Coordinates of C-alpha atoms in Angstrom, one line a residue:
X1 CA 109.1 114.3 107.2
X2 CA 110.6 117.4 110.0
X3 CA 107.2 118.9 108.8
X4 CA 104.9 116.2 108.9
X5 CA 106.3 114.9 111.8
X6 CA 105.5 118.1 113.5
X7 CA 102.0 118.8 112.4
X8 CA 101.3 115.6 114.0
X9 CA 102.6 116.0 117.2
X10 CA 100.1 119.0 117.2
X11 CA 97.2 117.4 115.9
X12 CA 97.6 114.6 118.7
X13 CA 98.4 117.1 121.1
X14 CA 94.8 118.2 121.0
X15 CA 92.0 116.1 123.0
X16 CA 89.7 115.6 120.4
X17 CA 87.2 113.1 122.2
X18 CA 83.9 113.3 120.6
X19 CA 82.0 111.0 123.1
X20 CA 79.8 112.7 125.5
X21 CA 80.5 113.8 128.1
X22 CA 84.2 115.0 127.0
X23 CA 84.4 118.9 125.4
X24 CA 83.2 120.0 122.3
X25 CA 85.8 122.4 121.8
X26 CA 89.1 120.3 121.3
X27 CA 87.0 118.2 118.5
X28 CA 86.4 121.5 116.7
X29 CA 89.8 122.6 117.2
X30 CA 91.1 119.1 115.5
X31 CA 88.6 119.6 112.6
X32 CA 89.9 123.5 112.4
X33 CA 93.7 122.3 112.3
X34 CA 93.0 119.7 109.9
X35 CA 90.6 121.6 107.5
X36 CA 94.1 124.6 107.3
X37 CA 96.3 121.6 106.5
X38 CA 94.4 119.9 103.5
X39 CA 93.9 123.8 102.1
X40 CA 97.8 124.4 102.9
X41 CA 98.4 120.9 100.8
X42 CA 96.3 122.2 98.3
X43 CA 93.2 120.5 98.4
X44 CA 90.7 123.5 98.8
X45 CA 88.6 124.7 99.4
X46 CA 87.7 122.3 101.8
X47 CA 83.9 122.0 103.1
X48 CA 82.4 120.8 106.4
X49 CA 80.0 118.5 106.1
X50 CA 77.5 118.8 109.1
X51 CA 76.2 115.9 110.6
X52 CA 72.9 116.0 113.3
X53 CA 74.8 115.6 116.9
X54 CA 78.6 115.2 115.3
X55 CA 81.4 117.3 114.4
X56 CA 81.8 118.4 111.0
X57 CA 83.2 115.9 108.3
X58 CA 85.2 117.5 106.9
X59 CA 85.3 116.9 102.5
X60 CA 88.2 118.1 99.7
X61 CA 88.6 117.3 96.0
X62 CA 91.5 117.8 93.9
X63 CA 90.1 117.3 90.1
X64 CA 91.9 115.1 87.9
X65 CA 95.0 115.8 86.5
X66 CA 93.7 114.5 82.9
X67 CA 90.9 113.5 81.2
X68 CA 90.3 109.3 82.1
X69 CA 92.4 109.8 85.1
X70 CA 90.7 107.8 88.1
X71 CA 89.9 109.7 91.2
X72 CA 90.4 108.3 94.7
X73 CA 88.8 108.8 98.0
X74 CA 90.8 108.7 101.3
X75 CA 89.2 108.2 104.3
X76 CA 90.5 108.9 108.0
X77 CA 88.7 110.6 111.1
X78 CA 90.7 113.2 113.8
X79 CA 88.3 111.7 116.8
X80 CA 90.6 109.6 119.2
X81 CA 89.4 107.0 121.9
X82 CA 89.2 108.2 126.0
X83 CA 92.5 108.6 127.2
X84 CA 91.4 105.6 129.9
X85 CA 93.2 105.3 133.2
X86 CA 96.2 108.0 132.8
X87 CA 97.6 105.9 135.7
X88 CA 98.7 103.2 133.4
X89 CA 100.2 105.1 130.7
X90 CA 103.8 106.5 130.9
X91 CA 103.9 110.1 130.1
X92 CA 100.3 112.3 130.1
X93 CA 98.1 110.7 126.5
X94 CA 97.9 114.0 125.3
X95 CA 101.0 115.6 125.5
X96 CA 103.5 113.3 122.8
X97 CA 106.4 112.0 123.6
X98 CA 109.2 110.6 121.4
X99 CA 111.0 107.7 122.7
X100 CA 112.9 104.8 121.3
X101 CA 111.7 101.4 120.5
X102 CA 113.4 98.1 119.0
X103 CA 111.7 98.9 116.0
X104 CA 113.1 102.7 116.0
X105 CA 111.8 106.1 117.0
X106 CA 107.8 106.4 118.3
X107 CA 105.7 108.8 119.0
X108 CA 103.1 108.4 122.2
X109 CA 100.1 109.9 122.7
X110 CA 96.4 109.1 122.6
X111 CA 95.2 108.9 119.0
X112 CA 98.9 109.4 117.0
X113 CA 98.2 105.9 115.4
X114 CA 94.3 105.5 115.4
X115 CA 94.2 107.7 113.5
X116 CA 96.0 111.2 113.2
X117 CA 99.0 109.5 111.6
X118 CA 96.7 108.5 108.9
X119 CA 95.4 111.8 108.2
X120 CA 99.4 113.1 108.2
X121 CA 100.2 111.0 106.0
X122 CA 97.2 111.7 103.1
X123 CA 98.4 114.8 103.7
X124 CA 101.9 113.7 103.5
X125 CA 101.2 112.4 99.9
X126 CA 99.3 115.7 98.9
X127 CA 102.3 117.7 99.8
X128 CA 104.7 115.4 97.5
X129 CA 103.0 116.3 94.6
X130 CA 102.8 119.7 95.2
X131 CA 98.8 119.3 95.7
X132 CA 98.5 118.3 92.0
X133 CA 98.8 114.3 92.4
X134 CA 99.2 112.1 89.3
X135 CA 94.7 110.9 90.2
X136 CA 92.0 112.5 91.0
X137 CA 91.7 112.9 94.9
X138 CA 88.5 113.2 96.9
X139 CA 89.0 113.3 101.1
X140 CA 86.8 112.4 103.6
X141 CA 88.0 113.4 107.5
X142 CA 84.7 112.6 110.3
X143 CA 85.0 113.4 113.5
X144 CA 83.0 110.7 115.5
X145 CA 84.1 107.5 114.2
X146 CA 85.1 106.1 117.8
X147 CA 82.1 106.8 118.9
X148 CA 80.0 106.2 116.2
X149 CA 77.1 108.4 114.6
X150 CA 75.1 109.9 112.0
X151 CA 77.9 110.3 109.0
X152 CA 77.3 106.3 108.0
X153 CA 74.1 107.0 106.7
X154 CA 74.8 109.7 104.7
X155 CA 76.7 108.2 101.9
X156 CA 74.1 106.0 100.6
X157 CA 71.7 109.3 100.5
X158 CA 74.0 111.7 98.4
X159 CA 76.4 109.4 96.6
X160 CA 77.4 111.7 94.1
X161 CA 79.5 113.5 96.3
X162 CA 81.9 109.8 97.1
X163 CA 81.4 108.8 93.6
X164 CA 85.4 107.3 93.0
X165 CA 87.1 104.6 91.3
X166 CA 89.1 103.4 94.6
X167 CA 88.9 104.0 98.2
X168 CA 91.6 104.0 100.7
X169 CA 90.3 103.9 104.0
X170 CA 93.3 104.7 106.1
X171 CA 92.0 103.3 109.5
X172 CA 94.0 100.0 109.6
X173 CA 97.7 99.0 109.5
X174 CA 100.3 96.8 109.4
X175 CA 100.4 92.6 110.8
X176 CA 103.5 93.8 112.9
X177 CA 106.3 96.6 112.1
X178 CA 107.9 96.4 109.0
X179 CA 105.8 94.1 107.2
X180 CA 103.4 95.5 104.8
X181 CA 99.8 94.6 104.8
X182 CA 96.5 95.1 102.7
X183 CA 93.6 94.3 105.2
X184 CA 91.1 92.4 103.0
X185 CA 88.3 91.2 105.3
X186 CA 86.3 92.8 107.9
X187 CA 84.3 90.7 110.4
X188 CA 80.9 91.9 110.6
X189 CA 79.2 92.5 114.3
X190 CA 76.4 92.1 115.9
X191 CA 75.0 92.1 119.4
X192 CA 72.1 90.5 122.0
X193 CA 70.5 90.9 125.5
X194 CA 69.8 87.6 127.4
X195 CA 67.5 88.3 130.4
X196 CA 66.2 85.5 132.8
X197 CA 64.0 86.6 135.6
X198 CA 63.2 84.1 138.3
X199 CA 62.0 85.2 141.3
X200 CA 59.9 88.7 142.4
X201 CA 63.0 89.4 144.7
X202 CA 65.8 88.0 146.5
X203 CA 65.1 85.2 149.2
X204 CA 67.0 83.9 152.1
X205 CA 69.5 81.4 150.2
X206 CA 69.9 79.3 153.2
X207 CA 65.5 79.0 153.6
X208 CA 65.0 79.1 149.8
X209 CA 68.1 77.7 148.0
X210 CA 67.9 74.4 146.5
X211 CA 64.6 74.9 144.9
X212 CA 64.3 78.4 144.7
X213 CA 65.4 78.6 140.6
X214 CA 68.3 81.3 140.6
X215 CA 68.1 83.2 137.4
X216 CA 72.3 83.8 138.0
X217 CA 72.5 80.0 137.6
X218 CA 70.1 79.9 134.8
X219 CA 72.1 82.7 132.5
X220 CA 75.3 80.8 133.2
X221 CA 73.9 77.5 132.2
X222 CA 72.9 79.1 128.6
X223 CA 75.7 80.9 128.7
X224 CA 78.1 77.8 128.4
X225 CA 76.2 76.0 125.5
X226 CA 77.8 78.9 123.4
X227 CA 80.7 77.4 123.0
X228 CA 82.5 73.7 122.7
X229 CA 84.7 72.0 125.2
X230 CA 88.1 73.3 123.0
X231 CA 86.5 76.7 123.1
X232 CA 84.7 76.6 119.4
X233 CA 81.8 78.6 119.0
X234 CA 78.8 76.1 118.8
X235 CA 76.2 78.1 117.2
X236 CA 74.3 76.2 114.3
X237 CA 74.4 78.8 110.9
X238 CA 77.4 80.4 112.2
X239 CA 79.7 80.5 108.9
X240 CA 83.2 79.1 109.5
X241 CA 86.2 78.7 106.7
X242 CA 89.4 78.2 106.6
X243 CA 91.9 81.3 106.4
X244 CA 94.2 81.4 103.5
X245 CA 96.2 84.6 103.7
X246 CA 99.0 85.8 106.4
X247 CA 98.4 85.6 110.1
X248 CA 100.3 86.2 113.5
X249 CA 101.9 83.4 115.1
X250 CA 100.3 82.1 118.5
X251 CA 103.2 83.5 120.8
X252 CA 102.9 87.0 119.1
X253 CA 99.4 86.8 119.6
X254 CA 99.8 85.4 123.1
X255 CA 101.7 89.1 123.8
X256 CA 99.7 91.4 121.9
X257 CA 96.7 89.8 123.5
X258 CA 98.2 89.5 126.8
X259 CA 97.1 86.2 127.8
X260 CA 99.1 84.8 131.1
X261 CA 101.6 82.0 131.4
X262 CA 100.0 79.1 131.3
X263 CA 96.7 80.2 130.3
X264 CA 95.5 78.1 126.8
X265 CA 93.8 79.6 123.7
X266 CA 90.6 79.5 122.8
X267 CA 89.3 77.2 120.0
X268 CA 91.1 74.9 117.2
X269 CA 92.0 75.5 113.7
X270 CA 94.2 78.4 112.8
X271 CA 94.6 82.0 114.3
X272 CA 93.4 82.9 110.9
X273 CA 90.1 80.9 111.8
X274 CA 89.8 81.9 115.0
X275 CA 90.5 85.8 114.6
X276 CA 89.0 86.6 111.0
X277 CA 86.7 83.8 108.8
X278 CA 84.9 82.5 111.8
X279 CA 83.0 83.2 114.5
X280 CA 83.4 84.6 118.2
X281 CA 81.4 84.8 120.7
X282 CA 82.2 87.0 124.0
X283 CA 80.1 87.7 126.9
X284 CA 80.7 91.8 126.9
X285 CA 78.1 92.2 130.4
X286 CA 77.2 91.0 133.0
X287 CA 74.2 92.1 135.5
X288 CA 74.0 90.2 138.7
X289 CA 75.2 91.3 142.5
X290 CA 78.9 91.8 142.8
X291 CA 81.2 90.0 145.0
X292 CA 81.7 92.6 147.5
X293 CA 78.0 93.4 147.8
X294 CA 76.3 90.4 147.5
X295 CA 74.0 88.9 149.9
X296 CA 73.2 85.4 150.8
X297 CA 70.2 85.3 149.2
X298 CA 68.8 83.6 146.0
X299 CA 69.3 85.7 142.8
X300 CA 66.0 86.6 141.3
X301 CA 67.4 88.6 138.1
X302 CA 70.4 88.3 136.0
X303 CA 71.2 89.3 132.2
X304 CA 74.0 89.5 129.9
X305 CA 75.0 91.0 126.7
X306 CA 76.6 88.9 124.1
X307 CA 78.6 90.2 121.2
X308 CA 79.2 88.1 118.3
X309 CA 81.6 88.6 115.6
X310 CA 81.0 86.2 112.5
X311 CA 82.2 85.9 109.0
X312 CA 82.6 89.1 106.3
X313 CA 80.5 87.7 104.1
X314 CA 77.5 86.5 105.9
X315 CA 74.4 88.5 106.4
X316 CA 74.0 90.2 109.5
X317 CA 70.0 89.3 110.4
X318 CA 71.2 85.9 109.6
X319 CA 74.2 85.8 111.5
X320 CA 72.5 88.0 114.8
X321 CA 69.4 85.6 114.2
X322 CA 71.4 82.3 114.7
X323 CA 72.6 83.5 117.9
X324 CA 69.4 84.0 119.4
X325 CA 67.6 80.9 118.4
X326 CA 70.2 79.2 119.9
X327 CA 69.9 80.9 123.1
X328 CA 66.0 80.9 122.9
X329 CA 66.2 77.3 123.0
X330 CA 68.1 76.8 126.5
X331 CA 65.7 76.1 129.2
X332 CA 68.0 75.4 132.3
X333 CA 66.3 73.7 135.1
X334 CA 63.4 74.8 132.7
X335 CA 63.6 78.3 132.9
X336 CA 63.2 79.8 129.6
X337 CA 65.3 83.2 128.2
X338 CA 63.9 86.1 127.1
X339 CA 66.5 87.4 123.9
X340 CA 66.4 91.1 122.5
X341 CA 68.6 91.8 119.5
X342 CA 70.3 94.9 119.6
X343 CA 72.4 96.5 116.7
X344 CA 74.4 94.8 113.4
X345 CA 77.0 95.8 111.8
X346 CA 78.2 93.9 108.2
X347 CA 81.4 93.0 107.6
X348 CA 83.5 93.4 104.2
X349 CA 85.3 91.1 101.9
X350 CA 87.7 93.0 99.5
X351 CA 87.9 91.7 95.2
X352 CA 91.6 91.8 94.7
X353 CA 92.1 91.6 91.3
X354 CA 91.7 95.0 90.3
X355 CA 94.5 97.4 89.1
X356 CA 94.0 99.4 92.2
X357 CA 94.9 96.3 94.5
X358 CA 97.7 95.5 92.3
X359 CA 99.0 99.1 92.2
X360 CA 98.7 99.5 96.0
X361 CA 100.7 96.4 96.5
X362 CA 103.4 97.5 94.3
X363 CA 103.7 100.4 96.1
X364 CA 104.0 98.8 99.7
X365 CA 106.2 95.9 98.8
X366 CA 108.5 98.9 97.2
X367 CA 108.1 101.9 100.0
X368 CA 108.4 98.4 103.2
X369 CA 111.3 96.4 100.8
X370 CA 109.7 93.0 101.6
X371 CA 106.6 91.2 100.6
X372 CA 102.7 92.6 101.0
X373 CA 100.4 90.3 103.3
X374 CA 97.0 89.8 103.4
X375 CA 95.1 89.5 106.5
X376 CA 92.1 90.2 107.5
X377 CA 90.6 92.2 111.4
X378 CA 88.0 91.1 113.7
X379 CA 87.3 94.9 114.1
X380 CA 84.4 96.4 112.4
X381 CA 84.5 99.6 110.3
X382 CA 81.3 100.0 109.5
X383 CA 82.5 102.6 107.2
X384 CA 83.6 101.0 104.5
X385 CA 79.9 99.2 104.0
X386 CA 78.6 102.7 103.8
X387 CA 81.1 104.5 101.2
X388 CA 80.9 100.8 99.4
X389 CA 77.4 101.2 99.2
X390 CA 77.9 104.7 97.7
X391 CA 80.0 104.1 95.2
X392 CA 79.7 100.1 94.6
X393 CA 81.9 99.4 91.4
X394 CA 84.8 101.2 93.5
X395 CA 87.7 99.1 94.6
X396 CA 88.7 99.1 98.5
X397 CA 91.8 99.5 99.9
X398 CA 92.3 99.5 103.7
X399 CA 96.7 100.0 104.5
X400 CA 97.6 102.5 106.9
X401 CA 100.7 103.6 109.4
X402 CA 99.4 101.7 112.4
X403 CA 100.8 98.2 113.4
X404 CA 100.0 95.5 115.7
X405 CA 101.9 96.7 118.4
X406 CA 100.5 100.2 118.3
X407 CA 98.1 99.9 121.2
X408 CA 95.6 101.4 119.9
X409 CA 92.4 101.9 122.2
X410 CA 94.8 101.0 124.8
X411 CA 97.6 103.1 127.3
X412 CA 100.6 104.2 125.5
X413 CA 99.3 104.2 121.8
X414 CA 102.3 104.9 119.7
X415 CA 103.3 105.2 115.9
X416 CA 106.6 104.4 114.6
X417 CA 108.1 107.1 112.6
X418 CA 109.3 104.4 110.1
X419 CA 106.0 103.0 109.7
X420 CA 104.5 106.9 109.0
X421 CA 107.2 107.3 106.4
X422 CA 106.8 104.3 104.4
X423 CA 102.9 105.0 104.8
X424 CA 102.9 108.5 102.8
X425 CA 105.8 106.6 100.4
X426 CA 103.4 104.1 99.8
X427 CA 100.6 106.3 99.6
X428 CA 102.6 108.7 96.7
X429 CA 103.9 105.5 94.9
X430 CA 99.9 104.1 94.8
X431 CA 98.6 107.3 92.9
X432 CA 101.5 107.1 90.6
X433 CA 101.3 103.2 89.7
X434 CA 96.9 103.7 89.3
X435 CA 97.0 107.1 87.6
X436 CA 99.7 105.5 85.3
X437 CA 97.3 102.6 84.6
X438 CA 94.2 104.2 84.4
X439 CA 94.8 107.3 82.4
X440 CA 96.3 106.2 79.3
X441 CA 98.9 107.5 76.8
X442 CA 99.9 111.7 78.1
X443 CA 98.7 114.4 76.3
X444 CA 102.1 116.0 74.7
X445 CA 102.7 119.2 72.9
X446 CA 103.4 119.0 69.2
X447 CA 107.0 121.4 69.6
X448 CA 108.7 120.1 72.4
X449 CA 107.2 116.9 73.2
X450 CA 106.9 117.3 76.9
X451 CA 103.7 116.2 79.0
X452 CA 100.8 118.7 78.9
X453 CA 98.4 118.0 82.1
X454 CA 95.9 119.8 84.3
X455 CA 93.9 123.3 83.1
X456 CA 97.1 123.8 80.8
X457 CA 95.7 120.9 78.7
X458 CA 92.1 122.2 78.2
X459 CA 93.7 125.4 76.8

């Protein structure tokens, strides 16, 4: 752990923004230090990937150990979120800091938890078995994911090269510290422009107002038909179910979220509802004059963007599609919308009957000491629809050292050291439970008995 530990205050140490406008160089330095640790754990040679207008992804495989031994791909990217405003966070986001916590020792920086503790601790689990792990290995590290880009296509276009029997996408982490948690549900995303135009410029409000139609008005009069009184989305076709698995209780939700005293939820139902098999609908934009600038005059243009988050199993067109009709049939005061979809995203519902679920939650209810939950994110990682795609009888795993309370995409991101080292415990006790299961009875020499594995078997 004094070595992992370290590496990682390095890695996070290095500004590896890939959006643009932020330097190319610190992204390539990330990819550089990250490519020399896989080959260090031994799984070289490793090979860059290059991807139109990205940083390298970077790819490693470690054959299997036997023959009928499954191989696993694990998936983490090096790019990190904008630091934000460095006013709000308490020491500089990329120089780490180590400070205690209720739950134990953290680590702060920008990026240690979404997602460079992820990629410490594959690494971790390479290093415990001496880079010769008890299952075929295959590693994927991009470098844009935050930002988004090209690498999502590429899967489904060469999927021989993420042909596996499970992946582990290490993007995700725990319900809160110390509890371990398999994420089985992604809520899929999708996105749409609502534009009213009105008038061919601002008028005099006090000549014109009252009869004038002020597109503001109008947007805002569509805008609240998205939603019931309680704060339900009320989109017809929207898919909606009832949550079955582990979910956070309302006043830990209240303080991740940071919702004030006093202030109510949204919606009815569960949080589990609410947050993962239903919809949500959030106004994300907002044209129209500011406060501090605007005139007293009738507004002639206003528009909005509207993201929607809806069920993992439903069909994006669908799901995006319902949402505009809906708004394409608001006409207040008359005045009809004009709706342009933008971009979907699908969301992901895990099988978890497989022996690669059930060894992964042996080896997190043994590596936390307590019981696995299920839960599911509101986040999209559109990822793990384009490596499912690729290899679609593969079994999909998404546990990782992150926790509720990490802040990610937020000032002062932090990883618990604990949570790290039950991660790469987890992560080594996985392999062994699926390699176990899937390989069958060892290969043993006829004299002494003892195991014979690897390129000492084919001799």
């Amino acid at each position: 752990m004094d070595g992992l530990r370290a590496d990682l205050v390095r890695l996070a140490a290095i500004p590896s923004v890939a959006f643009p406008g932020f330097p190319a160089e610190p992204v390539l330095e990330a990819c550089d230090m990250v490519a020399g640790l896989l080959e260090d754990a031994g799984a070289g040679p490793v090979r860059r990937l290059e991807v139109p207008g990205a940083p390298p992804v970077l790819l490693a495989d470690v054959p299997p150990p036997v023959p009928g031994a499954p191989t696993v791909l694990f998936y983490a990217h090096y790019d990190v979120q904008p630091p934000g405003d460095t006013e709000r966070w308490d020491s500089p986001p990329f120089e780490p800091v180590s400070y205690m916590t209720e739950h134990g020792e953290a680590l702060r920086a920008r990026g240690i938890a979404d997602d460079k503790a992820n990629i410490i601790a594959v690494i971790g689990m390479l290093r415990a078995y001496g880079g010769r792990p008890p299952v075929g290995v295959k590693v994927v590290f991009e470098g844009q994911e935050e930002y988004g880009g090209e690498f999502e296509n590429h899967p489904a276009r060469f999927p021989e090269e993420f042909a596996c029997d499970a992946l582990v996408v290490a993007d995700v982490g725990n319900v809160r510290p110390g509890a371990p948690t398999l994420t089985t549900g992604l809520r899929g995303a999708a996105d749409v422009v609502v534009d009213v135009r009105t008038l061919d410029g601002p008028v005099h409000s006090g000549v014109f107002g009252g009869a004038a139609p002020d597109a503001l008005l109008v947007l805002l009069g569509a805008l609240s038909t998205l939603h019931t009184a309680e704060g339900d989305v009320a989109v017809r076709g929207l898919r909606r179910e009832p949550w079955t698995g582990a979910q956070q209780h309302t006043d830990e939700f209240r303080g991740l979220a940071g919702v004030r005293a006093g202030t109510p939820l949204m919606g009815t139902g569960t949080l589990g509802e609410r947050l993962w098999s239903g919809p949500a609908i959030t106004v994300v934009g907002l044209d129209a004059p500011s406060v501090d600038h605007g005139a007293s005059a009738v507004v002639p243009h206003a528009r909005a963007r509207i993201a929607l988050r809806f069920h993992p199993e439903q069909d994006p067109v669908e799901a995006q599609a319902a949402l505009a009709e809906h708004l394409r049939g608001q006409r207040p005061f008359g005045v009809p919308l004009t709706v342009t979809p933008g971009n979907t995203s699908p969301g992901y519902l895990a099988a978890t009957g497989g022996p690669a679920h059930r060894a992964a939650r042996a080896a997190l209810g043994e590596a936390w000491g307590a019981d696995v939950s299920s839960v599911a994110t509101g986040g999209t990682v559109p990822v793990v629809h384009a490596l499912s795609r690729a290899a679609p009888d593969a079994e999909v795993l998404l546990f990782g050292a992150q926790d509720a309370l990490a802040n990610a995409h937020a000032p002062n991101e932090r990883v618990l050291l604990s949570e790290l080292n039950r991660t790469v415990r987890a992560l080594c006790g996985f392999v062994q439970r699926y390699g176990a299961h899937r390989a069958g009875p060892a290969v043993r020499c006829s004299r002494s008995g003892v195991p014979i594995t690897g390129e000492n078997q084919k001799t």
